[in-house]
Tab-separated table of C-alpha atoms and ligand atoms in Angstrom:
chain	number	residue	atom	x	y	z
S	244	MET	CA	-141.910	101.950	-19.983
S	245	THR	CA	-140.491	103.388	-16.803
S	246	PHE	CA	-137.928	101.671	-14.588
S	247	ASP	CA	-140.704	100.602	-12.112
S	248	ASP	CA	-142.834	99.189	-14.874
S	249	LEU	CA	-139.903	97.063	-16.052
S	250	TYR	CA	-139.443	95.738	-12.573
S	251	GLN	CA	-143.063	94.940	-12.422
S	252	GLU	CA	-142.805	92.979	-15.677
S	253	ILE	CA	-139.923	90.886	-14.320
S	254	ILE	CA	-141.806	90.045	-11.060
S	255	LEU	CA	-144.915	89.068	-13.064
S	256	ASP	CA	-142.971	86.986	-15.454
S	257	HIS	CA	-141.518	85.012	-12.642
S	258	TYR	CA	-144.977	84.793	-11.080
S	259	LYS	CA	-146.687	83.553	-14.170
S	260	HIS	CA	-143.789	81.285	-15.235
S	261	PRO	CA	-142.095	80.249	-12.096
S	262	ARG	CA	-138.553	78.752	-12.670
S	263	ASN	CA	-137.865	75.329	-11.118
S	264	PHE	CA	-141.395	74.879	-9.970
S	265	ALA	CA	-142.277	71.242	-9.267
S	266	ASP	CA	-144.852	69.043	-7.588
S	267	LEU	CA	-143.475	68.469	-4.121
S	268	SER	CA	-146.645	67.365	-2.508
S	269	GLY	CA	-144.652	64.398	-1.083
S	270	LEU	CA	-142.625	66.717	1.179
S	271	SER	CA	-143.796	67.348	4.725
S	272	ASP	CA	-141.826	70.604	5.453
S	273	VAL	CA	-143.889	73.650	4.659
S	274	HIS	CA	-142.571	77.168	4.958
S	275	GLU	CA	-145.250	79.756	5.579
S	276	ASN	CA	-145.787	83.515	5.849
S	277	PRO	CA	-149.191	83.517	7.664
S	278	THR	CA	-149.663	87.319	7.598
S	279	CYS	CA	-150.045	87.031	3.728
S	280	GLY	CA	-151.046	83.360	3.310
S	281	ASP	CA	-147.811	82.485	1.276
S	282	SER	CA	-146.882	78.868	1.591
S	283	LEU	CA	-144.037	76.943	-0.134
S	284	LYS	CA	-142.097	73.661	-0.073
S	285	LEU	CA	-138.522	73.495	-1.158
S	286	ALA	CA	-136.306	70.585	-2.405
S	287	VAL	CA	-132.542	71.481	-2.266
S	288	VAL	CA	-129.916	69.070	-3.567
S	289	VAL	CA	-126.320	69.762	-2.502
S	290	SER	CA	-123.599	67.630	-3.936
S	291	ASP	CA	-121.065	65.809	-1.715
S	292	ASP	CA	-118.436	68.487	-2.506
S	293	GLY	CA	-120.806	71.269	-1.362
S	294	VAL	CA	-122.287	72.713	-4.545
S	295	VAL	CA	-126.026	73.454	-4.834
S	296	GLU	CA	-127.020	71.218	-7.683
S	297	SER	CA	-130.702	71.996	-7.793
S	298	ILE	CA	-133.506	73.908	-5.953
S	299	ARG	CA	-137.103	73.061	-6.732
S	300	PHE	CA	-140.186	74.782	-5.108
S	301	ASP	CA	-143.821	74.116	-4.890
S	302	GLY	CA	-146.429	76.425	-3.304
S	303	SER	CA	-148.829	79.199	-3.637
S	304	GLY	CA	-149.067	82.794	-2.610
S	305	CYS	CA	-148.838	86.353	-3.690
S	306	ALA	CA	-146.850	87.446	-6.763
S	307	ILE	CA	-143.929	88.773	-4.589
S	308	SER	CA	-143.502	85.511	-2.698
S	309	MET	CA	-143.662	83.243	-5.750
S	310	ALA	CA	-141.540	85.480	-7.930
S	311	SER	CA	-138.974	85.795	-5.174
S	312	ALA	CA	-138.922	81.999	-4.775
S	313	SER	CA	-138.455	81.524	-8.490
S	314	MET	CA	-135.653	84.060	-8.600
S	315	MET	CA	-133.960	82.509	-5.541
S	316	THR	CA	-133.860	79.083	-7.296
S	317	GLU	CA	-132.171	80.527	-10.300
S	318	GLN	CA	-129.831	82.661	-8.351
S	319	LEU	CA	-128.409	80.002	-5.933
S	320	SER	CA	-128.351	76.938	-8.165
S	321	GLY	CA	-124.834	76.166	-9.145
S	322	LYS	CA	-123.190	78.143	-6.340
S	323	ARG	CA	-121.082	76.707	-3.619
S	324	ILE	CA	-123.131	76.341	-0.366
S	325	GLU	CA	-121.197	79.053	1.336
S	326	GLU	CA	-121.730	81.492	-1.504
S	327	ALA	CA	-125.339	80.675	-1.635
S	328	LEU	CA	-125.710	81.227	2.036
S	329	ALA	CA	-123.760	84.534	1.810
S	330	MET	CA	-126.175	85.621	-1.005
S	331	VAL	CA	-129.211	84.727	1.206
S	332	GLY	CA	-127.670	86.919	4.016
S	333	GLU	CA	-127.233	89.704	1.451
S	334	PHE	CA	-130.670	89.607	0.156
S	335	ILE	CA	-132.293	89.417	3.644
S	336	GLY	CA	-129.969	92.218	4.924
S	337	VAL	CA	-131.203	94.426	1.979
S	338	MET	CA	-134.900	93.590	2.817
S	339	ARG	CA	-134.273	94.440	6.514
S	340	GLY	CA	-132.790	97.772	5.504
S	341	GLU	CA	-129.326	96.751	6.817
S	342	LYS	CA	-127.718	96.828	3.447
S	343	ASP	CA	-128.089	99.275	0.540
S	344	VAL	CA	-130.621	98.248	-1.965
S	345	SER	CA	-127.953	98.802	-4.808
S	346	GLU	CA	-126.384	95.555	-3.537
S	347	LEU	CA	-129.119	93.710	-5.507
S	348	GLU	CA	-128.314	95.366	-8.784
S	349	ARG	CA	-125.450	92.967	-9.671
S	350	HIS	CA	-127.751	90.001	-9.294
S	351	GLY	CA	-129.942	90.273	-12.222
S	352	ASP	CA	-133.729	89.764	-11.867
S	353	ILE	CA	-133.399	90.085	-8.028
S	354	ALA	CA	-132.936	93.790	-8.467
S	355	ALA	CA	-136.554	93.925	-9.244
S	356	LEU	CA	-137.403	93.037	-5.655
S	357	GLY	CA	-135.570	96.091	-4.340
S	358	GLY	CA	-138.819	98.124	-4.440
S	359	VAL	CA	-140.357	95.794	-1.832
S	360	ILE	CA	-138.497	97.610	0.952
S	361	GLN	CA	-140.906	100.487	0.529
S	362	PHE	CA	-143.783	98.149	1.589
S	363	PRO	CA	-142.914	96.674	4.933
S	364	LEU	CA	-145.800	94.366	5.059
S	365	ARG	CA	-144.462	92.643	1.894
S	366	ILE	CA	-140.998	92.083	3.092
S	367	LYS	CA	-141.726	88.695	4.601
S	368	CYS	CA	-143.367	87.742	1.277
S	369	ALA	CA	-139.991	88.443	-0.378
S	370	THR	CA	-137.805	86.745	2.085
S	371	LEU	CA	-139.884	83.638	2.610
S	372	ALA	CA	-138.112	81.513	0.147
S	373	TRP	CA	-134.697	82.715	1.216
S	374	HIS	CA	-135.309	81.776	4.780
S	375	ALA	CA	-136.661	78.437	3.593
S	376	PHE	CA	-133.483	77.780	1.754
S	377	GLU	CA	-131.466	78.474	4.892
S	378	LYS	CA	-133.542	76.102	6.848
S	379	SER	CA	-133.463	73.387	4.308
S	380	VAL	CA	-129.750	73.559	4.080
S	381	GLU	CA	-129.316	73.587	7.927
S	382	LYS	CA	-131.560	70.789	8.274
S	383	ASP	CA	-129.737	68.705	5.850
S	384	HIS	CA	-126.358	69.357	7.563
S	385	ALA	CA	-128.075	68.450	10.847
S	386	ASP	CA	-129.241	65.056	9.526
S	387	ARG	CA	-125.679	64.021	8.619
O	402	LIG	ZN1	-147.232	87.497	0.173
């Protein structure tokens, strides 16, 4: 098994067995990547003292978008909101080519998405869930 195959395995595993996947059909906010047809909903719970308690997602789309959403929920749960948003910035920065892809290596499964930057059309698939997290958190703050 080559390095690339291993990464492929990790992405497929998240795609086939998405973590924190839930029925969120009751939510109205949909995040979409129309160029690929990816669509997802996100339910983020932040505690009063600013810790991301849980992130659940629902949706459908390509393997990259769903695997990235699954990894995002695992990666950001339990972090302080500032840390979670910093991680989002780091991930999106790597996907945009503004940060070195090696930045992802210390974040476990997410490193598997590093290969996506070689396929510019798929970058929005990978960043969809991360942008959705940002928007969800900002919206919650605005509601207060
Ligand atoms: Zn996609």
